[in-house]
CSV table of C-alpha atoms in Angstrom, one decimal:
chain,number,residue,atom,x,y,z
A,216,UNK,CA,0.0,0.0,0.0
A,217,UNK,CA,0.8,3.1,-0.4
A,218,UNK,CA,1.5,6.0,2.5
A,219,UNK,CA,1.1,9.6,2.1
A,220,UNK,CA,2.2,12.4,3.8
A,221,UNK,CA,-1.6,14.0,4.2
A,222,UNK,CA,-1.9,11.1,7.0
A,223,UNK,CA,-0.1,13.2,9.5
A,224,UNK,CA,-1.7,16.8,8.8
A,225,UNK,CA,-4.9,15.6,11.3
A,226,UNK,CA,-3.2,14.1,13.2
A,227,UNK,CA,-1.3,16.3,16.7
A,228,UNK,CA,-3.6,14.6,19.1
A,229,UNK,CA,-0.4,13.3,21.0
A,230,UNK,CA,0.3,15.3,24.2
A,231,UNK,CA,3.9,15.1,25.2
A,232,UNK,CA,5.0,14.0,28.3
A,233,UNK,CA,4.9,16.5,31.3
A,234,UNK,CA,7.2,17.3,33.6
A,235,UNK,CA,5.5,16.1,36.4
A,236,UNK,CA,5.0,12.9,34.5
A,237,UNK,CA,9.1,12.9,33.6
A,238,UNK,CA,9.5,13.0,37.8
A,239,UNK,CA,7.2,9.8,37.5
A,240,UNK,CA,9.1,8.1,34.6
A,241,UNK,CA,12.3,9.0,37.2
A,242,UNK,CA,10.4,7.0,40.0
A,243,UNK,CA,9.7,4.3,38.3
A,244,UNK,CA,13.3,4.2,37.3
A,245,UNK,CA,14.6,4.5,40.9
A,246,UNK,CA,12.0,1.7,41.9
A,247,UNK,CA,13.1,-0.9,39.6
A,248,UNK,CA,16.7,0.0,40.0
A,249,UNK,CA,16.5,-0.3,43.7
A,250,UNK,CA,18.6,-2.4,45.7
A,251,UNK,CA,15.5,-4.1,47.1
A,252,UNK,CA,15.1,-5.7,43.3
A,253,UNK,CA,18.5,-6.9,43.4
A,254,UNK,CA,19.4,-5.9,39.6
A,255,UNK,CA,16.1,-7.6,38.4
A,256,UNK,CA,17.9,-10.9,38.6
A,257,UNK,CA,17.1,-14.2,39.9
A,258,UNK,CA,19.8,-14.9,43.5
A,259,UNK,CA,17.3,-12.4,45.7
A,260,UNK,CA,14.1,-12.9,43.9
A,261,UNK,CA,14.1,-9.7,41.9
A,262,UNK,CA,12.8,-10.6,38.9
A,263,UNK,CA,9.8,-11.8,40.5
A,264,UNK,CA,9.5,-8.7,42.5
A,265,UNK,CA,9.8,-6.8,39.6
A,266,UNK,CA,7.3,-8.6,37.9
A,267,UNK,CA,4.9,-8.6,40.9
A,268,UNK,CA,5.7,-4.5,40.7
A,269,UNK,CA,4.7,-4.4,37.2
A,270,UNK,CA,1.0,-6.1,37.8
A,271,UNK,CA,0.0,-4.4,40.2
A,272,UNK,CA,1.2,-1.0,38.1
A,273,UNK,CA,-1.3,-3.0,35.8
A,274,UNK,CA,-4.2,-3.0,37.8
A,275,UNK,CA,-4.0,0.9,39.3
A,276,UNK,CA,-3.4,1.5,35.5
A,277,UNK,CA,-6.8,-0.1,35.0
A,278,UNK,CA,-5.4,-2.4,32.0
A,279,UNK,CA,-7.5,-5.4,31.3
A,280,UNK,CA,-6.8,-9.3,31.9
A,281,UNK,CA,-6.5,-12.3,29.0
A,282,UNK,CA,-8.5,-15.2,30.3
A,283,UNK,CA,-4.9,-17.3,30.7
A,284,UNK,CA,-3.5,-14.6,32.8
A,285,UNK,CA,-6.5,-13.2,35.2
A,286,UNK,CA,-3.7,-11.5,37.4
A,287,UNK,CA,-1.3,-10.0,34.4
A,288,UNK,CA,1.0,-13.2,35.2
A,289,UNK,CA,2.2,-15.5,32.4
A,290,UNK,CA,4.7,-18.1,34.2
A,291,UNK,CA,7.2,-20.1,33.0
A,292,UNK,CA,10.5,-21.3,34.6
A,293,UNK,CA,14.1,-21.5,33.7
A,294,UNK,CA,17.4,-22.5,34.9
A,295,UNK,CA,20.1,-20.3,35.5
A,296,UNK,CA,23.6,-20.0,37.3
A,297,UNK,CA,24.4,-17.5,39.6
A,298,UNK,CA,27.3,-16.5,42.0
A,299,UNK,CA,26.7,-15.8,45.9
A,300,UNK,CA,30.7,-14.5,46.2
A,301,UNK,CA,33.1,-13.8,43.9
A,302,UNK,CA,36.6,-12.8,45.1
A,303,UNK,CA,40.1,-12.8,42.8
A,304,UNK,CA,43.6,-11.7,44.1
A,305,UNK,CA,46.6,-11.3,41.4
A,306,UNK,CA,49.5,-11.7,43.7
A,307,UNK,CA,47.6,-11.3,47.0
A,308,UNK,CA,46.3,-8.1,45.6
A,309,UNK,CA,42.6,-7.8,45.6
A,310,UNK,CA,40.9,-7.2,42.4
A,311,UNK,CA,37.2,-5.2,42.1
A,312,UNK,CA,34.8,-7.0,41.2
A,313,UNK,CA,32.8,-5.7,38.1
A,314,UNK,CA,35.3,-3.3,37.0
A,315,UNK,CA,38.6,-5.1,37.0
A,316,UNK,CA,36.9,-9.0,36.3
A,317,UNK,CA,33.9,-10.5,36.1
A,318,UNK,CA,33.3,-14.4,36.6
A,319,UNK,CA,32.4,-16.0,33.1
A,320,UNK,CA,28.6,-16.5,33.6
A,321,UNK,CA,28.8,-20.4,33.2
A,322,UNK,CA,31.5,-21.2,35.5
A,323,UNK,CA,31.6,-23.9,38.6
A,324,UNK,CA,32.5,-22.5,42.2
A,325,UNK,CA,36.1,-23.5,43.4
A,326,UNK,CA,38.1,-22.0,45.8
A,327,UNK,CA,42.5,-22.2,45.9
A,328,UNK,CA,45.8,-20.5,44.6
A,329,UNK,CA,47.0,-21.7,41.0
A,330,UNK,CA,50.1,-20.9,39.0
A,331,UNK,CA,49.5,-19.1,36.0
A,332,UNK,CA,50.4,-20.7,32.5
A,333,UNK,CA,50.5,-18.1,29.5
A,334,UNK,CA,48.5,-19.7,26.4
A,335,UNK,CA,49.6,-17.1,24.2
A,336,UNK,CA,49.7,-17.8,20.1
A,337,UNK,CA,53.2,-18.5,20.1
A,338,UNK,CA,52.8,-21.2,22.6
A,339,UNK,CA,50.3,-23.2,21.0
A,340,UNK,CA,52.2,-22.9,17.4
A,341,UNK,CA,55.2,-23.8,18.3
A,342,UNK,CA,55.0,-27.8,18.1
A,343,UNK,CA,57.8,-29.1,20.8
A,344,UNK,CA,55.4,-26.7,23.3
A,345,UNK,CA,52.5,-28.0,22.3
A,346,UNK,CA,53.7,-31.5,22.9
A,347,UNK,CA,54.8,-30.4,26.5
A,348,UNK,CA,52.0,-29.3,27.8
A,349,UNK,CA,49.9,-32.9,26.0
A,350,UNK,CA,52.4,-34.5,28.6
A,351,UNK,CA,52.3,-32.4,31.5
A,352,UNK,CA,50.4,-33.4,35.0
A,353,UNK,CA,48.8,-31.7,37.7
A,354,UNK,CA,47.2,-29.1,35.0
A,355,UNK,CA,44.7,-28.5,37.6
A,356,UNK,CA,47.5,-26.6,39.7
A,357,UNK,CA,47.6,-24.1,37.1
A,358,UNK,CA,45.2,-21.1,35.7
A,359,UNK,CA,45.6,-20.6,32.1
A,360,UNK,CA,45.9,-17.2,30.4
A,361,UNK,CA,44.8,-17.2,27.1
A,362,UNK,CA,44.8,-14.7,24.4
A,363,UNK,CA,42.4,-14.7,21.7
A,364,UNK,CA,44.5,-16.4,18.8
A,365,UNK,CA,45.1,-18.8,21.0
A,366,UNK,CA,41.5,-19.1,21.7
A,367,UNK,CA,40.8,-19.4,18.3
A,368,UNK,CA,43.7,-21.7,17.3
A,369,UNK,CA,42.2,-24.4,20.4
A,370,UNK,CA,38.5,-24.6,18.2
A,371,UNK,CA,40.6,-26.3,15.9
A,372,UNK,CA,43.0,-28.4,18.1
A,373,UNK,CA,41.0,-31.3,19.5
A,374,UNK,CA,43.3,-33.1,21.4
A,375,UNK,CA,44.6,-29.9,23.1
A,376,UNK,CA,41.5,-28.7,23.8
A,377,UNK,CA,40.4,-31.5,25.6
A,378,UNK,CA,43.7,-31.3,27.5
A,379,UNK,CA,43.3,-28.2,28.8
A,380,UNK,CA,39.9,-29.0,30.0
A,381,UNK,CA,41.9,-30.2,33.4
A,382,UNK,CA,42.9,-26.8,34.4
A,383,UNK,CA,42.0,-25.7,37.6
A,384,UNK,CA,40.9,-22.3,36.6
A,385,UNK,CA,41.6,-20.3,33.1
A,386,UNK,CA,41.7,-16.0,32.6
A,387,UNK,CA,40.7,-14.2,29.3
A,388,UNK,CA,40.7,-10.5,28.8
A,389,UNK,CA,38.0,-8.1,27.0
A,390,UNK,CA,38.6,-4.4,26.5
A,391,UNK,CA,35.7,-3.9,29.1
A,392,UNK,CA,34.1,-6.5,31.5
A,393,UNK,CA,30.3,-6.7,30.7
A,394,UNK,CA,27.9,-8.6,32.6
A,395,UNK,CA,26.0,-11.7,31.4
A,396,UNK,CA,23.8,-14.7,32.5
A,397,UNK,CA,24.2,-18.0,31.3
A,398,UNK,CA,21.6,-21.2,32.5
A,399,UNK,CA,24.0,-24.0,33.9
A,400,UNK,CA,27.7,-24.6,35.1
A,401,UNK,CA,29.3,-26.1,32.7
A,402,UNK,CA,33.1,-25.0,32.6
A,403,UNK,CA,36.1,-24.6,35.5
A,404,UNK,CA,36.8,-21.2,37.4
A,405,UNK,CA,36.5,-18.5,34.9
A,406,UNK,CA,37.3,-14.8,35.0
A,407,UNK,CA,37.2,-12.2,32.6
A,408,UNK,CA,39.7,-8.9,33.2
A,409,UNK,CA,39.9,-6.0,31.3
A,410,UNK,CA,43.0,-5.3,28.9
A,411,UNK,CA,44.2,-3.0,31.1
A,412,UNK,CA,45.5,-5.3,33.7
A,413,UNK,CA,47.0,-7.7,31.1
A,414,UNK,CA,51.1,-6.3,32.7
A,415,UNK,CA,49.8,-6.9,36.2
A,416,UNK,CA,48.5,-10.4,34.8
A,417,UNK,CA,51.8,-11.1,33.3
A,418,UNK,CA,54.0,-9.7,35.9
A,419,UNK,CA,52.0,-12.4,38.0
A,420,UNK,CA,53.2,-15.5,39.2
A,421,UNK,CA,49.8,-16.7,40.8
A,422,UNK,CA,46.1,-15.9,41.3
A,423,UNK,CA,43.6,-17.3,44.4
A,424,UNK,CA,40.2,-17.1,43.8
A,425,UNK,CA,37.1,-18.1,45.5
A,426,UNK,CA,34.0,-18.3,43.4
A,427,UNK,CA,30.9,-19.8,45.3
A,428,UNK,CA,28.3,-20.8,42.6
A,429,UNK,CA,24.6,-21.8,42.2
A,430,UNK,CA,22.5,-23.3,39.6
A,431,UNK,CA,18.8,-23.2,39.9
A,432,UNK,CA,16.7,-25.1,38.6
A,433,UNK,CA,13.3,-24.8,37.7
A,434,UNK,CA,13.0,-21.3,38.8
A,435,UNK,CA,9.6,-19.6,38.5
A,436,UNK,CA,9.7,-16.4,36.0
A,437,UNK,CA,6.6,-14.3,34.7
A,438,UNK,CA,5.7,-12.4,31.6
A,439,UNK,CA,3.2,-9.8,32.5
A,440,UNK,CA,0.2,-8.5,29.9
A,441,UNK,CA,-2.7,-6.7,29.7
A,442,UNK,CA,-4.3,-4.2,27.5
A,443,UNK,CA,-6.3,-1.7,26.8
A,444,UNK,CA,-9.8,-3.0,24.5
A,445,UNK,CA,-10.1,-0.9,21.4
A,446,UNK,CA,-13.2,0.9,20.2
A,447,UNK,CA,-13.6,-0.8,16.8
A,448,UNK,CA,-12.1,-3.5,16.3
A,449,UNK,CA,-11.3,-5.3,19.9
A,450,UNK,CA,-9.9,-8.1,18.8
A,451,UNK,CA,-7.2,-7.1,16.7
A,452,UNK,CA,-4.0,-5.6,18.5
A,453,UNK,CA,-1.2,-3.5,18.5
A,454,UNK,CA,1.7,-4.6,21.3
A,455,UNK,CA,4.1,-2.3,22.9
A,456,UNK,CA,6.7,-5.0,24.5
A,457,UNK,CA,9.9,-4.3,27.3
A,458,UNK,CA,12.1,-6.7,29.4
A,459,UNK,CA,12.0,-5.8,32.9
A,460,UNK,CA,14.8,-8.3,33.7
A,461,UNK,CA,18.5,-8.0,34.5
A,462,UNK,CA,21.9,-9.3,35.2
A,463,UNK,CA,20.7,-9.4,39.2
A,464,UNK,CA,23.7,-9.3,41.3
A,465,UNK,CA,27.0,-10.9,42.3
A,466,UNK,CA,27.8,-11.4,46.4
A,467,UNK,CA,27.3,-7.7,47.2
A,468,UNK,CA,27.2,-6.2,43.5
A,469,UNK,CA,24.3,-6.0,42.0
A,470,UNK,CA,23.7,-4.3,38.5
A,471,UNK,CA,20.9,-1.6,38.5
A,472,UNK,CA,20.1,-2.0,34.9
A,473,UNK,CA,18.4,1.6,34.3
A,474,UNK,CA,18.6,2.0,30.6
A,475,UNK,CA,18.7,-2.1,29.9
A,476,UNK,CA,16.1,-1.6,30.5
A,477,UNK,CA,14.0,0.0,33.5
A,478,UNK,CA,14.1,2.8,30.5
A,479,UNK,CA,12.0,0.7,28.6
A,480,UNK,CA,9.7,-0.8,30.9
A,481,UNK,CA,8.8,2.8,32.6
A,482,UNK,CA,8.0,3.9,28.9
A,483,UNK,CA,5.3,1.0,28.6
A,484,UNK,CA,3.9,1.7,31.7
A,485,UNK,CA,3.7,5.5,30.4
A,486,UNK,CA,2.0,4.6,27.4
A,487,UNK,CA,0.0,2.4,28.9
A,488,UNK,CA,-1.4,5.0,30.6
A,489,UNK,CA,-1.9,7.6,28.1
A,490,UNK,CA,-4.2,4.6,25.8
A,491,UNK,CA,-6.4,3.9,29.1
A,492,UNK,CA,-7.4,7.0,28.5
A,493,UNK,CA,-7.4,7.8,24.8
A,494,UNK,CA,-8.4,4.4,23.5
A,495,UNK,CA,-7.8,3.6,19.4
A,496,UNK,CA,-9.8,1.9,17.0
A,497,UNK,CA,-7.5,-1.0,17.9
A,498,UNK,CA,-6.8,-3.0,21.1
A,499,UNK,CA,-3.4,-2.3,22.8
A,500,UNK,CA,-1.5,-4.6,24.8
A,501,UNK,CA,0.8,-3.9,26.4
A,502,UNK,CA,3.9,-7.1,27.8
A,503,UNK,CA,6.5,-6.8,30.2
A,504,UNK,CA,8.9,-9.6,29.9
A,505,UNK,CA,10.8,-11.8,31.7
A,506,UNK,CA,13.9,-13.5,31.3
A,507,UNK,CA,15.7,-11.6,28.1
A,508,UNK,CA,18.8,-10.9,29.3
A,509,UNK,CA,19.5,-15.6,29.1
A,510,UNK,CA,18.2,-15.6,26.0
A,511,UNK,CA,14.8,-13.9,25.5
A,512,UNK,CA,13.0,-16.7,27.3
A,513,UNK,CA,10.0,-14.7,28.2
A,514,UNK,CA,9.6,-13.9,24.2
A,515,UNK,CA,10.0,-17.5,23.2
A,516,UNK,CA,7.6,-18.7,26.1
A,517,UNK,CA,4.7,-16.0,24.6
A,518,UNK,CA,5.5,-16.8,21.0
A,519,UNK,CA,4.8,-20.8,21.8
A,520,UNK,CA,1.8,-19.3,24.1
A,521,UNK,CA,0.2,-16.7,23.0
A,522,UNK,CA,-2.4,-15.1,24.9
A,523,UNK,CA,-4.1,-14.2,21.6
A,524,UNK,CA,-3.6,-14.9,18.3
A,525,UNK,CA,-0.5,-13.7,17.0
A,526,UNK,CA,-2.1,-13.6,13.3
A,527,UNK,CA,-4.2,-10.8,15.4
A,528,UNK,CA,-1.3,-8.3,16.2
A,529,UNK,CA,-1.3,-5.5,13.7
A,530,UNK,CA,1.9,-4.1,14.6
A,531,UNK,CA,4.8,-4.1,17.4
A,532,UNK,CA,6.8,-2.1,19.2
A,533,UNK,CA,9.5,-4.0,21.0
A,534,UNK,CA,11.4,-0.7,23.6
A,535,UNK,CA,14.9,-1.7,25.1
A,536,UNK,CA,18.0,1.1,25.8
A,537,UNK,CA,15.3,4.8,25.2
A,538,UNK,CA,16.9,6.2,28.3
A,539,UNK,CA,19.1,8.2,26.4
A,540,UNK,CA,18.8,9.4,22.7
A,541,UNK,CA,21.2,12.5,22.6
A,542,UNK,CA,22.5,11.0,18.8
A,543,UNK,CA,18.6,10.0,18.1
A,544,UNK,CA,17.2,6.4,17.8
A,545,UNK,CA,17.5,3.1,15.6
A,546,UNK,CA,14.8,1.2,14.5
A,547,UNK,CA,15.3,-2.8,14.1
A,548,UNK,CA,13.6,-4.4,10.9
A,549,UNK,CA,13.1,-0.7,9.7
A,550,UNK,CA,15.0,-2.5,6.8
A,551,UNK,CA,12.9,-5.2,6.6
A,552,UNK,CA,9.5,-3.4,7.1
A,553,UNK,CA,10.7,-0.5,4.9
A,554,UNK,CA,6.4,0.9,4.7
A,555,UNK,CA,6.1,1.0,8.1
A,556,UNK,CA,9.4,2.7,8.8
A,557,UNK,CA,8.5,4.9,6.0
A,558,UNK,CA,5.8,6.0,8.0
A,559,UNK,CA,7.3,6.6,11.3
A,560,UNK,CA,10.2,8.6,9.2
A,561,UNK,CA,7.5,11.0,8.2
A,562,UNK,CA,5.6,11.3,11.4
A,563,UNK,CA,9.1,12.8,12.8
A,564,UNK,CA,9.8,14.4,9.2
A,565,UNK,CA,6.7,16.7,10.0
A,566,UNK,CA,7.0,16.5,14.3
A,567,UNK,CA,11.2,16.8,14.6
A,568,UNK,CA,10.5,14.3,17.5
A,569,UNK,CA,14.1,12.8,17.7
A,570,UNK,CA,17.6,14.4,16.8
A,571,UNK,CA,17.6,11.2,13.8
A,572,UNK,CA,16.0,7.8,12.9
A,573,UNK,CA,18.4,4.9,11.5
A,574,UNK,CA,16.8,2.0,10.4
A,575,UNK,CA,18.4,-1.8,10.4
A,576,UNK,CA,18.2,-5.5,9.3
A,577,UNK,CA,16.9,-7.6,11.1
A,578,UNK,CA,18.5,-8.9,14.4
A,579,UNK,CA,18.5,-11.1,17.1
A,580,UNK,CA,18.7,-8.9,19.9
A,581,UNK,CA,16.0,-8.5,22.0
A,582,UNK,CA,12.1,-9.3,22.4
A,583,UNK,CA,10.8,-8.7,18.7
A,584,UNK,CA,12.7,-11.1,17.2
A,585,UNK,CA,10.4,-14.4,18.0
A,586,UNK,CA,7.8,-12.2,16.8
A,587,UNK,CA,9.3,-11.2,13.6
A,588,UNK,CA,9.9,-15.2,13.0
A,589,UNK,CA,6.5,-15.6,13.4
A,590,UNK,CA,5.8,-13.6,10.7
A,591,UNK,CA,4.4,-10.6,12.8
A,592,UNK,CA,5.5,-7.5,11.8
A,593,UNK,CA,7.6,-5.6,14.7
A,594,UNK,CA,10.1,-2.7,15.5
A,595,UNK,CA,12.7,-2.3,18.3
A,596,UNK,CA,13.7,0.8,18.6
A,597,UNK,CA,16.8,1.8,21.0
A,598,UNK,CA,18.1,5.5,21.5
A,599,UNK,CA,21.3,6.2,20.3
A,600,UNK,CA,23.9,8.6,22.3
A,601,UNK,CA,24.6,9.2,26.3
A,602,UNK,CA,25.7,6.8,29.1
A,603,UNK,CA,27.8,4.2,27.5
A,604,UNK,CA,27.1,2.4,30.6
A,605,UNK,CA,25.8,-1.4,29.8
A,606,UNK,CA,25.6,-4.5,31.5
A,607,UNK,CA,27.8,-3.0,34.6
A,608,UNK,CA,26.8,-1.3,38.0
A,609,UNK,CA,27.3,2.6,36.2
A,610,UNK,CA,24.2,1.4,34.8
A,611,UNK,CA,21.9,3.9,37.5
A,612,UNK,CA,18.9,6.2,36.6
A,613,UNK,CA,21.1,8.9,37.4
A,614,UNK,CA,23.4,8.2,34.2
A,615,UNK,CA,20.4,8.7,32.0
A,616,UNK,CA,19.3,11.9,30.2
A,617,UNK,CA,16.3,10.9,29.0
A,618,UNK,CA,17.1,13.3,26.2
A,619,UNK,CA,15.1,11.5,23.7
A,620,UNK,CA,12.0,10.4,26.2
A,621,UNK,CA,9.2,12.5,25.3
A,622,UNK,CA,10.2,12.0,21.6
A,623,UNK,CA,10.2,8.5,21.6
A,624,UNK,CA,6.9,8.2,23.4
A,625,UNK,CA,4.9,11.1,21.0
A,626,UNK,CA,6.0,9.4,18.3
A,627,UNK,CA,5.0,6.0,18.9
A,628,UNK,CA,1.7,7.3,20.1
A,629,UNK,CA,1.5,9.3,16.8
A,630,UNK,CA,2.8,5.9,14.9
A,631,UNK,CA,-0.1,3.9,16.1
A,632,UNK,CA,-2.8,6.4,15.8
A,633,UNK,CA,-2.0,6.6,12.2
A,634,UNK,CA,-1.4,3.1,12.1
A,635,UNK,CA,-5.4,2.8,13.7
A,636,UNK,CA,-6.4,5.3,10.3
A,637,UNK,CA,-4.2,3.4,7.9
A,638,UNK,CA,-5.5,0.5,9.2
A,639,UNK,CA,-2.5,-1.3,6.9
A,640,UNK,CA,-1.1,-5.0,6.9
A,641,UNK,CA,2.7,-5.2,6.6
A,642,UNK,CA,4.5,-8.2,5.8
A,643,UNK,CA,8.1,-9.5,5.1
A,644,UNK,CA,9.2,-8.8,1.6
């Protein structure tokens, strides 16, 4: 079909956000980024917490129930592996956790001092080494250093591989540590450091570490939906989606997650407001996951049980990382639905909304893409610009601008009330 400009000259119902509703967008923030939700993660309970939060946000909103989740709460479960203390020392030195190392998210807990043994590239080349270390014993004495040749040299090397497999703890390097979650135990004492202690490492003759792990198992998790009924046609929808999940925490670190992605899930909750009480033609839903951060579980759960028909959503707007926008926003599949994107490129052509919209492919990178797979058509739009923080404890509602907030939120409120005239069907090309 075809989409022209005239849509948007009647259009300019949107109110932007307030101030006084920007202080409540900051609440929000500071309540899901609270120590008392742990990081949003899963040692403390604060994913459920958080989820428990967002339903009853739900029900003052006034949003309606589906029939399979009378109180907002879809549950499924998950395992995931998670670390009560973490504690490294390069030469009896103490290292900070979160800045200078991170556990690798799928480690086992251990506990001892180990020598270090340098896997650099020229180690593992060099033939009479490589036979050395096939023969040597005790390798659980030692901690391997690797590089990332030599990394990428052991994919290919089997039998060396499979030797190393018996060391009692191993140490990689990243030019920043970043946080991540991974569901089960399955490899020795790992730590990540950053680059910039790579001397110290080296200068090292020995680490000790203590790393006290749990996996659990079967641990209860919640998407949370409800919606507002539309005027017309009530059982057709458009979705506005968020994670409300994070990293959690680590012993006594926990990792706020403000812009990944309280950003997102306050922005919901704000729209979600403003379409109680200025219904469309169409029904809005409106779903809070769980679980993205381990590999958009919550998504994957709701695409394999929907709530409604997903040949009933119109449209989707998948909201991750808008606590920023300084340098604008990006819009996911803008490349693949290029109509639709069209369309929101003119709404802030004629509105100057945002400082810039920059469409991409398609990606796998947060809670749209089950949906695209099923064949419904969806954005995820991120802002652009900002705290650089991600996946770390900087990550704190008082990092974030919210330069591009009441942008973001007129737009898409301008996107789906031409969306409601249009009344168009987009599909994959």
């Amino acid at each position: 079909m075809r989409i022209v400009t005239v849509v948007f000259l009647g259009l300019g119902l949107c109110l932007a956000v307030q101030a006084q509703d920007l202080a409540r967008v900051r609440q929000t923030l500071d309540t899901l980024c609270s120590p008392f939700m742990d990081g949003r993660g899963y040692r403390h309970n604060g994913s459920q917490k958080a989820a428990f939060y967002l339903a009853d946000e739900f029900r003052k909103i006034g949003l309606r129930t589906f029939a399979n989740a009378p109180d907002y709460l879809q549950p499924f479960k998950l395992t995931v592996n998670t670390f009560d203390k973490a504690v490294l020392r390069l030469n009896g030195k103490k290292m900070q956790l979160a800045y200078d190392y991170l556990p690798h998210p799928a480690s086992r807990g251990g506990k001892g001092h180990k020598r270090l043994l340098f896997l650099d590239s020229t180690f593992v080349l060099d033939m009479s080494k490589r036979r050395q270390l096939l023969q040597m014993k005790h390798l659980e004495r030692y901690a391997v250093v690797a590089d990332d040749k030599s990394l990428t040299y052991l994919q290919t090397d089997s039998s060396l591989a499979r030797k190393l497999q018996q060391a009692g703890a191993w140490i990689d390097f990243a030019p920043r540590v970043i946080g991540s979650l991974a569901p089960r135990a399955v490899l020795a004492p790992t730590f990540q450091l950053k680059n910039s202690l790579i001397a110290r490492v080296h200068a090292s003759k020995r680490i000790g570490f203590k790393l006290k792990q749990q996996q659990l198992n079967e641990y209860p998790c919640y998407n949370v939906v409800g919606y507002v009924e539309g005027s017309e046609h009530p059982q057709q929808f458009l979705v506005v989606t968020a994670h409300y999940d994070h990293l959690g925490s680590i012993g006594d670190v926990y990792f706020p997650g403000a812009n990944d992605n309280a950003s997102g899930v306050s922005m919901l909750l704000e729209l979600a407001r403003y379409f109680q009480a200025n219904p469309l033609p169409y029904s809005v839903a409106f779903i809070a996951f769980g679980a993205e951060e381990i590999g958009l579980k919550g998504s994957l759960h709701y695409v394999q049980h929907p709530l409604f028909p997903l040949s009933d959503i119109r449209f989707l707007l998948n909201l991750d990382l808008v606590g920023t926008g300084e340098e604008g926003i990006t819009v996911v599949n803008g490349k693949i639905y290029e109509e639709a994107y069209q369309l929101l490129s003119r709404i802030d052509l004629q509105k100057q909304y945002v400082a810039s919209i920059e469409a991409r492919g398609a990606a796998a990178n947060s809670d749209h893409y089950f949906f695209s797979r099923m064949g419904v058509p969806a954005f995820f739009i991120y802002a652009r610009g900002g705290s650089q923080a991600y996946h770390d404890p900087e990550d704190r509602p008082q990092a974030l601008s919210l330069a591009a907030y009441r942008g973001i939120f007129s737009l898409i409120i301008d996107f789906f009330e031409a969306l409601s005239l249009l009344a168009p069907s987009f599909s994959q090309p």
